[in-house]
mmCIF file of C-alpha atoms and ligand atoms in Angstrom:
data_model
loop_
_atom_site.group_PDB
_atom_site.id
_atom_site.type_symbol
_atom_site.label_atom_id
_atom_site.label_comp_id
_atom_site.label_asym_id
_atom_site.label_seq_id
_atom_site.Cartn_x
_atom_site.Cartn_y
_atom_site.Cartn_z
ATOM 1 C CA UNK A 1 -0.491 -0.003 0.238
ATOM 2 C CA UNK A 2 2.149 2.896 -1.299
ATOM 3 C CA UNK A 3 -0.956 5.776 -0.446
ATOM 4 C CA UNK A 4 -1.348 4.225 3.216
ATOM 5 C CA UNK A 5 -0.620 6.484 6.699
ATOM 6 C CA UNK A 6 1.768 5.302 8.377
ATOM 7 C CA UNK A 7 3.575 4.772 11.703
ATOM 8 C CA UNK A 8 3.814 8.446 13.058
ATOM 9 C CA UNK A 9 1.810 10.111 11.161
ATOM 10 C CA UNK A 10 0.029 13.238 11.818
ATOM 11 C CA UNK A 11 -3.898 12.466 11.106
ATOM 12 C CA UNK A 12 -6.933 14.160 12.397
ATOM 13 C CA UNK A 13 -10.260 12.417 13.250
ATOM 14 C CA UNK A 14 -12.681 12.874 11.035
ATOM 15 C CA UNK A 15 -15.725 11.341 13.104
ATOM 16 C CA UNK A 16 -16.938 9.947 16.103
ATOM 17 C CA UNK A 17 -16.730 11.789 19.796
ATOM 18 C CA UNK A 18 -12.870 12.249 19.139
ATOM 19 C CA UNK A 19 -13.913 14.452 15.765
ATOM 20 C CA UNK A 20 -11.069 16.433 15.346
ATOM 21 C CA UNK A 21 -8.912 15.415 17.448
ATOM 22 C CA UNK A 22 -5.708 15.544 15.986
ATOM 23 C CA UNK A 23 -2.497 12.561 17.036
ATOM 24 C CA UNK A 24 0.104 10.721 15.921
ATOM 25 C CA UNK A 25 0.046 7.402 14.551
ATOM 26 C CA UNK A 26 1.303 4.711 16.809
ATOM 27 C CA UNK A 27 -0.182 1.658 14.764
ATOM 28 C CA UNK A 28 -1.485 0.653 11.410
ATOM 29 C CA UNK A 29 -3.105 -2.438 10.699
ATOM 30 C CA UNK A 30 -3.011 -3.246 7.603
ATOM 31 C CA UNK A 31 -5.059 -6.391 7.968
ATOM 32 C CA UNK A 32 -7.498 -5.594 10.416
ATOM 33 C CA UNK A 33 -7.920 -2.066 8.648
ATOM 34 C CA UNK A 34 -7.575 -0.121 11.848
ATOM 35 C CA UNK A 35 -5.034 2.205 13.068
ATOM 36 C CA UNK A 36 -4.278 3.329 16.713
ATOM 37 C CA UNK A 37 -3.396 6.781 17.278
ATOM 38 C CA UNK A 38 -1.988 8.708 20.036
ATOM 39 C CA UNK A 39 -4.613 10.342 22.981
ATOM 40 C CA UNK A 40 -7.293 9.730 20.946
ATOM 41 C CA UNK A 41 -10.347 7.275 20.952
ATOM 42 C CA UNK A 42 -9.517 6.454 25.138
ATOM 43 C CA UNK A 43 -11.028 3.513 26.006
ATOM 44 C CA UNK A 44 -11.453 2.907 30.025
ATOM 45 C CA UNK A 45 -10.454 -0.396 30.885
ATOM 46 C CA UNK A 46 -11.621 -2.338 33.994
ATOM 47 C CA UNK A 47 -8.509 -4.030 35.560
ATOM 48 C CA UNK A 48 -8.806 -6.715 37.994
ATOM 49 C CA UNK A 49 -5.658 -6.812 41.061
ATOM 50 C CA UNK A 50 -3.235 -9.671 40.500
ATOM 51 C CA UNK A 51 -0.680 -9.296 42.952
ATOM 52 C CA UNK A 52 1.167 -12.061 41.408
ATOM 53 C CA UNK A 53 1.855 -10.588 38.467
ATOM 54 C CA UNK A 54 1.903 -7.159 40.314
ATOM 55 C CA UNK A 55 -1.011 -5.677 38.489
ATOM 56 C CA UNK A 56 -3.208 -3.081 40.656
ATOM 57 C CA UNK A 57 -6.459 -2.938 39.264
ATOM 58 C CA UNK A 58 -9.016 -0.074 38.837
ATOM 59 C CA UNK A 59 -10.127 1.897 35.859
ATOM 60 C CA UNK A 60 -7.033 2.280 33.040
ATOM 61 C CA UNK A 61 -7.453 4.352 30.345
ATOM 62 C CA UNK A 62 -6.109 2.980 27.458
ATOM 63 C CA UNK A 63 -6.042 4.136 23.471
ATOM 64 C CA UNK A 64 -8.003 2.133 21.234
ATOM 65 C CA UNK A 65 -7.867 0.803 17.766
ATOM 66 C CA UNK A 66 -9.961 2.803 15.500
ATOM 67 C CA UNK A 67 -10.788 2.138 11.949
ATOM 68 C CA UNK A 68 -8.974 3.429 9.187
ATOM 69 C CA UNK A 69 -12.017 5.443 7.509
ATOM 70 C CA UNK A 70 -12.427 7.623 10.561
ATOM 71 C CA UNK A 71 -9.240 9.168 10.424
ATOM 72 C CA UNK A 72 -7.707 11.842 8.016
ATOM 73 C CA UNK A 73 -3.735 12.640 7.320
ATOM 74 C CA UNK A 74 -3.173 15.711 8.748
ATOM 75 C CA UNK A 75 -1.003 18.060 6.672
ATOM 76 C CA UNK A 76 1.180 20.394 8.621
ATOM 77 C CA UNK A 77 2.338 22.748 5.152
ATOM 78 C CA UNK A 78 -1.761 23.262 4.807
ATOM 79 C CA UNK A 79 -3.268 22.897 8.743
ATOM 80 C CA UNK A 80 -6.062 21.004 6.727
ATOM 81 C CA UNK A 81 -6.992 17.545 6.624
ATOM 82 C CA UNK A 82 -6.220 16.092 2.899
ATOM 83 C CA UNK A 83 -5.979 13.048 1.409
ATOM 84 C CA UNK A 84 -2.556 11.705 0.043
ATOM 85 C CA UNK A 85 -1.695 11.740 -3.612
ATOM 86 C CA UNK A 86 1.676 9.672 -5.405
ATOM 87 C CA UNK A 87 4.008 11.813 -6.958
ATOM 88 C CA UNK A 88 7.254 10.300 -8.810
ATOM 89 C CA UNK A 89 10.123 12.070 -7.955
ATOM 90 C CA UNK A 90 13.504 13.318 -10.297
ATOM 91 C CA UNK A 91 15.279 10.033 -9.404
ATOM 92 C CA UNK A 92 12.256 7.513 -9.756
ATOM 93 C CA UNK A 93 11.334 7.359 -6.048
ATOM 94 C CA UNK A 94 7.562 7.203 -5.371
ATOM 95 C CA UNK A 95 6.817 10.002 -2.505
ATOM 96 C CA UNK A 96 3.606 10.559 -0.312
ATOM 97 C CA UNK A 97 2.624 14.293 -1.039
ATOM 98 C CA UNK A 98 -0.363 16.682 0.038
ATOM 99 C CA UNK A 99 -3.505 16.342 -2.631
ATOM 100 C CA UNK A 100 -3.855 19.758 -1.337
ATOM 101 C CA UNK A 101 -0.685 22.144 -1.032
ATOM 102 C CA UNK A 102 1.461 19.376 -2.792
ATOM 103 C CA UNK A 103 4.213 19.596 0.100
ATOM 104 C CA UNK A 104 6.085 16.070 0.107
ATOM 105 C CA UNK A 105 4.942 13.895 3.554
ATOM 106 C CA UNK A 106 7.590 13.141 4.946
ATOM 107 C CA UNK A 107 7.384 10.231 8.001
ATOM 108 C CA UNK A 108 8.026 11.522 10.988
ATOM 109 C CA UNK A 109 7.961 15.040 10.150
HETATM 110 ZN ZN1 LIG B 1 -0.830 20.507 2.340
#
């Protein structure tokens, strides 16, 4: 998948209760079609204390994976949610660019 969202990309949530939130991609599961975004889609998990394993128990808040269709890549150049376009550079390499402003989307930038 050349045009997919990758780890460390900046994305924005386009639907659901976290709509409008921005975060960095922690992981992408292409098989399941889900994405894990930093500080988004928190779920409360009730944990039982397991003294043998040194687990305290209580309510734990953790990011949960959400469907890929709920997020859009966020371009830091034009400051808006955007789609990815593929561009071939002069040396024949494929590059992901912003569909709106054409800025190159550098991994981790
Ligand atoms: Zn842009």
